[in-house]
Amino acid sequence: IFCFFFFASEGTDVASAAENTPPRMPQGKLGERSSVFYSAGQFFFEYLVVVSLKKMPDGHYEPKITYQFPKRENLLKGQKEEEERLLQAIPLFCFPDGNNWAPITEFTSETFSFVLTNVDGSRKIGYCRRLLPSGRGVRLPEVFCIISCLGCFGLFSKILDEVEKRRQISMAVIYPFMQGLRESPFPAPGKTVTIKSFIPESGTEFIELTRPVDAHLEHVEFQALLQQLSPHLILHIFASAMLERRLIFLAEELSVLSQCIHAVAALLYPFTWAHTYIPVVPECLLDTVCCPTPFMVGIQMRHLQQVLEQPMEEALIVDLCEGKIIRAVGDEEEILPGKLQNEMLGSLNRHNNNNNVHTSEQVNALVSETFVHFFVRLVGHYASYIKWGRSGSGTFQERAFCKAIASKSCRRFVKKFVKTNMFSLFIEEAEKSRIPQEGNG
């Protein structure tokens, strides 16, 4: 079933759970901020496509691409096949709720995102705005979808605001804006790029797009997660993700699903979720939940019964609407070392109580700090246990590393954590890149 979202990637090798960065880990001390995630100067996006609902002979509506920018010609055979696979998958993810649509007169536009994953782990992100075109009488919603290798949700949401504004005037004024954007380099963290755009009757506009200073947090909105779930449940979910279990999130709104799943995956920083990751699962791919391997997926609440009837392995099923866990393995409370878990709980409760006085960026920084601090306390000594050979390559001394942990409960947990894919990927990168570490010469 994964042929729908596995395709070859060209350009930057971008992956990862939340920010869609590669399983290439930040170098330097654990917990250091790093801007290795994306290089500034590359294209903002690969494509803008419009997906519309077309009536089929049986009366149902099917999503089809009705507009694509840019049209790419002179592609090599491999590139052409890749493009066809990509364009075939997009409509499915723009209307993941199936074809149960009918013309309507009112619709509140919504923003969500999806991730397309290649077999090599690289990923592309689809940023979507579903809206009802201006007009009178009944009509069908359409989705404007921007495909990019870059993980920066706030920035693309602002771009989609501009696209939506122009759509209400005419499709014709979207093209020059996107052309201007495509010709502009992606800014470095903290920098701004200005797009010049002409709108009939309004004249020339200058649109400023600024990246946050901390590139690690530009993809995420922890506030969304804190609004849906208690800190206690967030820690149960985090613990399950750390042990790379199967995680299913349920909500009706696509925006809630995609925001919350990106946030959960971002809690793992500086580690990366390296398994199946579908923030919004299309209806025709619901049997993804039968996978025996780890996954993190979002499913619309209307499919709950269908999901529960699937022959699933053990999974954590989270209801984001009610803020509760529907199905659990049963040991979630005991996974994390007790003392550290209580410290994190206290920290999250403090942030939660202060939500009204913090900006979104402040909440992001405070929440991220809580989880990074947890990793530093637990495995921050990893660099001292990489033995360097004369050739410059390193070998991780796993037994000595675990033995060095004084607390029995912490040691017991770390012995499980070192067996995960995310820890292995992290260490593989660390073994390749010798950087002077504190206490390691």
Coordinates of C-alpha atoms in Angstrom, one line a residue:
I1 CA 0.0 0.0 0.0
F2 CA 2.9 2.4 0.5
C3 CA 3.4 2.9 -3.3
F4 CA 1.0 5.8 -2.8
F5 CA 3.5 7.8 -0.8
F6 CA 6.9 6.3 -1.7
F7 CA 8.6 8.2 -4.5
A8 CA 12.1 9.1 -5.4
S9 CA 13.3 12.4 -4.1
E10 CA 15.4 14.9 -6.0
G11 CA 17.2 17.9 -4.4
T12 CA 17.7 18.1 -0.7
D13 CA 17.4 14.9 1.3
V14 CA 14.8 16.0 3.8
A15 CA 13.1 13.7 6.2
S16 CA 11.8 13.5 9.8
A17 CA 8.9 13.3 11.8
A18 CA 8.0 16.8 12.5
E19 CA 10.2 19.2 10.8
N20 CA 10.8 16.6 8.1
T21 CA 14.6 16.7 8.5
P22 CA 16.9 13.8 7.6
P23 CA 17.9 11.2 10.1
R24 CA 21.1 13.3 10.1
M25 CA 21.6 14.4 13.6
P26 CA 22.7 17.8 14.9
Q27 CA 26.4 17.7 15.6
G28 CA 27.9 18.9 18.8
K29 CA 26.6 18.4 22.3
L30 CA 23.2 16.8 22.8
G31 CA 20.7 19.5 23.2
E32 CA 22.6 22.2 21.3
R33 CA 20.5 24.2 18.9
S34 CA 21.4 23.4 15.3
S35 CA 20.5 24.9 12.0
V36 CA 21.6 21.9 9.9
F37 CA 18.0 21.2 9.0
Y38 CA 17.6 23.1 5.8
S39 CA 20.0 25.1 3.7
A40 CA 18.9 28.6 3.0
G41 CA 18.9 29.6 -0.6
Q42 CA 17.1 26.7 -2.2
F43 CA 13.6 26.9 -3.8
F44 CA 10.7 27.7 -1.5
F45 CA 8.6 25.0 -3.2
E46 CA 8.6 22.4 -6.0
Y47 CA 4.9 22.7 -7.1
L48 CA 1.7 24.5 -6.4
V49 CA -1.2 22.3 -7.4
V50 CA -5.0 22.9 -7.2
V51 CA -7.0 19.8 -6.5
S52 CA -10.7 20.0 -7.4
L53 CA -13.6 17.5 -7.0
K54 CA -14.8 16.1 -10.3
K55 CA -18.2 14.4 -10.7
M56 CA -17.9 10.8 -11.8
P57 CA -20.5 8.8 -13.9
D58 CA -21.6 7.0 -10.7
G59 CA -22.5 10.4 -9.1
H60 CA -19.5 10.4 -6.7
Y61 CA -16.8 13.1 -6.7
E62 CA -13.2 12.3 -7.1
P63 CA -10.3 14.6 -6.4
K64 CA -8.2 15.5 -9.5
I65 CA -5.4 18.0 -10.2
T66 CA -6.8 20.8 -12.2
Y67 CA -3.8 23.2 -12.1
Q68 CA -0.1 22.8 -11.7
F69 CA 2.7 25.3 -11.4
P70 CA 5.3 25.1 -12.7
K71 CA 4.7 22.8 -15.6
R72 CA 7.9 20.9 -16.0
E73 CA 9.2 19.9 -19.4
N74 CA 12.3 18.2 -20.7
L75 CA 12.4 15.8 -17.7
L76 CA 14.6 12.7 -17.9
K77 CA 12.7 9.4 -17.8
G78 CA 13.3 8.8 -14.1
Q79 CA 12.3 12.3 -13.2
K80 CA 9.1 12.0 -15.3
E81 CA 8.2 8.8 -13.5
E82 CA 8.8 10.4 -10.1
E83 CA 6.7 13.4 -11.0
E84 CA 3.8 11.2 -12.2
R85 CA 3.9 9.2 -8.9
L86 CA 4.0 12.4 -6.9
L87 CA 1.1 14.0 -8.9
Q88 CA -0.9 10.7 -8.6
A89 CA -0.5 10.7 -4.7
I90 CA -1.4 14.4 -4.0
P91 CA -5.2 14.3 -4.7
L92 CA -5.5 11.4 -2.3
F93 CA -3.9 13.4 0.6
C94 CA -5.7 16.6 -0.2
F95 CA -9.1 14.9 0.2
P96 CA -8.2 12.1 2.6
D97 CA -11.8 12.0 3.8
G98 CA -12.9 10.1 0.8
N99 CA -15.4 11.1 -1.9
N100 CA -18.4 11.8 0.3
W101 CA -18.8 15.4 -0.9
A102 CA -21.7 17.3 -2.3
P103 CA -21.9 21.0 -3.4
I104 CA -22.2 23.4 -0.5
T105 CA -22.8 27.1 0.1
E106 CA -20.6 27.7 3.1
F107 CA -17.3 26.2 4.3
T108 CA -14.7 27.5 6.7
S109 CA -11.3 27.2 5.1
E110 CA -8.8 24.9 6.8
T111 CA -5.1 24.4 6.7
F112 CA -3.3 21.1 7.1
S113 CA -0.3 19.2 5.9
F114 CA 0.8 15.8 4.8
V115 CA 4.1 14.0 4.3
L116 CA 5.2 11.9 1.3
T117 CA 7.9 9.5 2.2
N118 CA 10.5 8.0 -0.1
V119 CA 11.9 4.5 0.4
D120 CA 15.3 6.1 1.4
G121 CA 13.5 8.0 4.2
S122 CA 13.6 11.4 2.5
R123 CA 10.3 13.3 2.7
K124 CA 8.4 16.0 1.0
I125 CA 5.7 18.0 2.7
G126 CA 2.3 19.0 1.2
Y127 CA 1.0 22.3 2.8
C128 CA -2.8 22.5 2.1
R129 CA -5.5 25.1 2.2
R130 CA -9.0 23.8 1.6
L131 CA -11.4 26.5 0.7
L132 CA -14.6 27.3 -1.0
P133 CA -14.1 29.5 -4.1
S134 CA -16.0 32.8 -4.1
G135 CA -19.3 32.8 -5.9
R136 CA -23.0 32.3 -5.4
G137 CA -25.0 29.2 -5.0
V138 CA -23.7 25.7 -4.2
R139 CA -20.2 24.8 -5.2
L140 CA -17.4 22.4 -4.2
P141 CA -14.4 23.1 -2.1
E142 CA -10.9 22.9 -3.7
V143 CA -7.5 22.4 -2.2
F144 CA -4.4 24.6 -2.9
C145 CA -1.4 22.4 -2.1
I146 CA 2.2 23.5 -2.0
I147 CA 4.8 20.7 -2.3
S148 CA 8.1 21.5 -0.7
C149 CA 11.2 19.8 0.9
L150 CA 11.3 22.6 3.5
G151 CA 9.7 22.2 6.9
C152 CA 8.4 25.6 8.0
F153 CA 4.7 25.5 8.8
G154 CA 4.2 29.1 9.9
L155 CA 5.8 30.5 6.8
F156 CA 3.8 28.3 4.4
S157 CA 0.6 29.1 6.2
K158 CA 1.3 32.8 5.5
I159 CA 1.9 32.0 1.8
L160 CA -1.4 30.1 1.7
D161 CA -3.1 33.2 3.2
E162 CA -1.8 35.1 0.2
V163 CA -2.9 32.4 -2.2
E164 CA -6.4 32.3 -0.7
K165 CA -6.7 36.1 -0.9
R166 CA -5.8 36.1 -4.6
R167 CA -8.1 33.1 -5.3
Q168 CA -11.1 35.2 -4.3
I169 CA -10.1 37.7 -7.0
S170 CA -9.0 35.4 -9.8
M171 CA -6.8 32.4 -10.4
A172 CA -4.8 34.6 -12.8
V173 CA -3.3 36.7 -10.0
I174 CA -2.0 33.6 -8.1
Y175 CA 0.5 32.7 -10.9
P176 CA 2.7 35.9 -10.7
F177 CA 2.8 35.7 -6.9
M178 CA 4.0 32.1 -7.0
Q179 CA 6.5 32.9 -9.7
G180 CA 7.9 35.7 -7.5
L181 CA 8.1 33.3 -4.6
R182 CA 9.8 30.6 -6.7
E183 CA 12.5 33.1 -7.9
S184 CA 13.2 34.1 -4.3
P185 CA 15.8 32.2 -2.2
F186 CA 14.6 30.5 1.0
P187 CA 15.8 32.8 3.8
A188 CA 18.2 31.7 6.6
P189 CA 16.8 31.5 10.1
G190 CA 15.8 34.9 11.5
K191 CA 16.0 36.4 8.0
T192 CA 13.2 37.9 5.8
V193 CA 12.5 37.7 2.1
T194 CA 10.3 40.3 0.5
I195 CA 8.0 39.2 -2.4
K196 CA 6.7 41.9 -4.7
S197 CA 3.3 41.2 -6.0
F198 CA 0.7 43.2 -8.1
I199 CA -3.0 42.8 -7.4
P200 CA -5.5 44.5 -9.8
E201 CA -7.3 47.4 -8.1
S202 CA -4.9 47.2 -5.1
G203 CA -1.7 47.9 -6.9
T204 CA 1.7 46.5 -5.9
E205 CA 2.1 44.8 -2.6
F206 CA 5.2 43.8 -0.7
I207 CA 4.8 40.6 1.3
E208 CA 7.4 39.9 3.9
L209 CA 8.2 36.3 4.9
T210 CA 10.4 35.8 7.9
R211 CA 11.8 32.6 9.3
P212 CA 12.0 32.2 13.1
V213 CA 15.5 32.5 14.6
D214 CA 15.3 28.9 15.9
A215 CA 15.0 26.7 12.8
H216 CA 14.4 23.6 15.0
L217 CA 11.0 25.0 16.2
E218 CA 9.6 26.6 13.0
H219 CA 7.7 23.4 12.0
V220 CA 5.8 23.0 15.2
E221 CA 2.9 24.3 17.3
F222 CA 3.1 22.7 20.8
Q223 CA 0.2 24.8 21.9
A224 CA -2.1 22.7 19.7
L225 CA -1.0 19.6 21.6
L226 CA -1.4 21.2 25.0
Q227 CA -4.9 22.3 24.1
Q228 CA -6.0 18.8 23.2
L229 CA -4.2 16.7 25.8
S230 CA -3.2 16.8 29.4
P231 CA 0.5 16.9 30.2
H232 CA 0.1 13.4 31.8
L233 CA -1.2 11.9 28.6
I234 CA 1.4 13.7 26.5
L235 CA 4.1 12.0 28.6
H236 CA 2.4 8.6 28.0
I237 CA 2.5 9.3 24.3
F238 CA 6.1 10.5 24.3
A239 CA 7.2 7.3 26.2
S240 CA 5.4 5.1 23.6
A241 CA 7.0 7.1 20.8
M242 CA 10.5 6.7 22.4
L243 CA 10.1 2.9 22.4
E244 CA 8.9 3.1 18.8
R245 CA 5.5 1.6 19.2
R246 CA 2.4 2.0 17.0
L247 CA 0.6 5.3 17.6
I248 CA -2.9 6.2 16.2
F249 CA -4.3 9.7 16.7
L250 CA -8.0 10.4 16.0
A251 CA -9.7 13.8 15.4
E252 CA -12.2 15.0 12.9
E253 CA -10.4 18.2 11.8
L254 CA -7.4 17.7 9.5
S255 CA -5.7 20.7 11.0
V256 CA -5.8 19.2 14.5
L257 CA -4.5 15.9 13.3
S258 CA -1.6 17.2 11.4
Q259 CA -0.6 19.9 14.0
C260 CA -0.7 17.4 16.9
I261 CA 1.2 14.6 15.2
H262 CA 3.9 17.0 14.1
A263 CA 4.1 18.2 17.7
V264 CA 4.4 14.7 19.1
A265 CA 7.2 13.8 16.6
A266 CA 9.0 17.1 17.5
L267 CA 9.1 16.1 21.2
L268 CA 11.7 13.5 20.2
Y269 CA 14.3 16.1 19.1
P270 CA 17.2 15.7 18.7
F271 CA 16.2 12.2 17.7
T272 CA 14.1 11.5 14.7
W273 CA 11.0 9.2 14.1
A274 CA 12.3 7.0 11.4
H275 CA 9.2 4.8 10.7
T276 CA 5.9 5.1 8.8
Y277 CA 4.6 8.6 9.4
I278 CA 1.3 9.8 8.0
P279 CA -0.3 12.8 9.7
V280 CA -3.5 12.3 7.8
V281 CA -4.3 8.8 6.5
P282 CA -6.5 8.8 3.4
E283 CA -9.6 6.5 3.7
C284 CA -8.3 4.1 1.2
L285 CA -5.1 3.5 3.2
L286 CA -6.8 2.7 6.5
D287 CA -5.3 -0.8 6.6
T288 CA -2.0 0.9 7.4
V289 CA -3.0 0.3 11.0
C290 CA -2.4 -3.4 10.4
C291 CA 1.3 -2.9 9.9
P292 CA 3.4 -5.0 12.3
T293 CA 6.1 -2.3 12.2
P294 CA 6.1 1.0 14.2
F295 CA 4.0 3.9 12.8
M296 CA 2.6 7.2 13.8
V297 CA -0.6 8.0 11.9
G298 CA -3.6 10.4 12.1
I299 CA -7.1 9.2 11.2
Q300 CA -10.4 11.1 11.0
M301 CA -12.8 10.2 13.9
R302 CA -15.5 9.1 11.5
H303 CA -13.3 6.0 10.7
L304 CA -12.9 4.9 14.3
Q305 CA -15.1 1.9 14.1
Q306 CA -13.4 0.8 10.9
V307 CA -10.0 1.1 12.6
L308 CA -11.1 -0.8 15.7
E309 CA -12.3 -3.7 13.5
Q310 CA -8.9 -4.1 11.8
P311 CA -6.7 -7.0 12.9
M312 CA -4.2 -4.7 14.6
E313 CA -1.1 -5.5 16.7
E314 CA -0.8 -3.6 20.0
A315 CA -1.2 0.1 19.5
L316 CA -1.8 3.3 21.5
I317 CA -5.0 4.9 20.2
V318 CA -5.4 8.6 21.2
D319 CA -8.7 10.5 20.9
L320 CA -7.6 14.2 20.4
C321 CA -11.3 15.4 20.5
E322 CA -12.0 14.1 24.0
G323 CA -8.4 14.3 25.2
K324 CA -8.2 10.6 26.2
I325 CA -6.6 7.3 25.3
I326 CA -9.0 4.8 23.8
R327 CA -6.7 1.8 23.7
A328 CA -3.3 1.4 25.4
V329 CA -0.7 -1.3 25.9
G330 CA -1.1 -0.8 29.7
D331 CA 2.4 -0.1 30.9
E332 CA 2.6 3.6 29.7
E333 CA 2.7 4.9 33.3
E334 CA 5.9 2.8 34.0
I335 CA 8.0 3.4 30.9
L336 CA 9.8 6.6 31.8
P337 CA 12.0 6.7 34.9
G338 CA 9.7 8.0 37.7
K339 CA 11.8 10.9 39.0
L340 CA 12.4 12.4 35.5
Q341 CA 8.8 11.8 34.6
N342 CA 7.6 13.8 37.6
E343 CA 10.1 16.6 36.8
M344 CA 8.8 16.8 33.2
L345 CA 5.2 16.7 34.4
G346 CA 5.8 19.7 36.8
S347 CA 7.5 21.6 34.0
L348 CA 4.7 21.0 31.5
N349 CA 2.0 21.9 34.1
R350 CA 3.8 25.2 34.7
H351 CA 3.8 26.0 31.0
N352 CA 0.2 24.9 30.6
N353 CA -1.0 27.1 33.5
N354 CA 0.9 30.1 31.9
N355 CA -0.4 29.5 28.3
N356 CA -2.3 32.8 28.4
V357 CA 0.8 34.8 29.0
H358 CA 3.1 33.1 26.6
T359 CA 3.4 33.7 22.9
S360 CA 3.3 30.6 20.6
E361 CA 7.1 30.9 20.2
Q362 CA 7.7 31.0 23.9
V363 CA 5.5 27.9 24.5
N364 CA 7.4 26.1 21.8
A365 CA 10.8 27.0 23.4
L366 CA 9.7 26.1 26.9
V367 CA 8.1 22.7 25.9
S368 CA 11.1 21.8 23.7
E369 CA 13.5 22.7 26.5
T370 CA 11.7 20.3 28.9
F371 CA 12.1 17.3 26.5
V372 CA 15.7 18.2 25.4
H373 CA 16.7 18.5 29.1
F374 CA 15.2 15.0 29.7
F375 CA 17.4 13.6 26.9
V376 CA 20.5 15.5 28.1
R377 CA 20.0 14.1 31.7
L378 CA 19.5 10.5 30.4
V379 CA 21.9 10.1 27.4
G380 CA 23.8 13.3 27.3
H381 CA 27.0 11.5 28.2
Y382 CA 27.0 9.5 24.9
A383 CA 29.9 11.4 23.3
S384 CA 32.3 10.2 26.0
Y385 CA 31.6 6.6 25.0
I386 CA 32.6 6.8 21.4
K387 CA 36.0 5.3 21.0
W388 CA 37.9 6.8 18.1
G389 CA 40.2 4.7 15.9
R390 CA 43.2 6.0 14.0
S391 CA 41.2 6.1 10.8
G392 CA 38.9 8.7 12.3
S393 CA 35.9 6.5 12.6
G394 CA 34.3 6.0 16.0
T395 CA 32.8 3.0 17.8
F396 CA 30.1 3.4 20.4
Q397 CA 30.7 1.5 23.6
E398 CA 27.1 0.6 24.5
R399 CA 27.7 -1.5 27.6
A400 CA 30.0 1.0 29.2
F401 CA 27.6 3.8 28.3
C402 CA 24.7 2.1 30.0
K403 CA 26.8 1.0 33.0
A404 CA 27.8 4.6 33.6
I405 CA 24.2 5.5 34.5
A406 CA 23.9 5.5 38.3
S407 CA 20.1 5.4 38.7
K408 CA 18.7 1.8 38.3
S409 CA 15.4 3.0 36.8
C410 CA 17.2 5.3 34.3
R411 CA 19.6 2.5 33.3
R412 CA 16.7 0.0 32.8
F413 CA 15.0 2.5 30.5
V414 CA 18.1 3.4 28.5
K415 CA 18.9 -0.3 27.9
K416 CA 15.6 -0.4 26.0
F417 CA 16.1 3.0 24.3
V418 CA 19.5 2.1 22.9
K419 CA 17.9 -0.7 20.9
T420 CA 15.6 1.7 19.0
N421 CA 16.1 2.8 15.5
M422 CA 16.2 6.5 16.4
F423 CA 19.0 6.0 18.9
S424 CA 21.0 3.8 16.4
L425 CA 20.6 6.5 13.7
F426 CA 21.8 9.2 16.1
I427 CA 24.8 7.2 17.1
E428 CA 25.7 6.2 13.5
E429 CA 25.9 9.9 12.7
A430 CA 27.9 10.6 15.9
E431 CA 30.4 7.9 14.9
K432 CA 31.0 9.5 11.5
S433 CA 31.6 13.0 12.7
R434 CA 34.4 13.6 15.2
I435 CA 33.9 16.9 16.9
P436 CA 35.7 17.9 20.0
Q437 CA 33.4 17.1 22.9
E438 CA 33.6 18.3 26.5
G439 CA 35.7 15.8 28.4
N440 CA 36.5 13.9 25.2
G441 CA 39.5 15.8 23.9

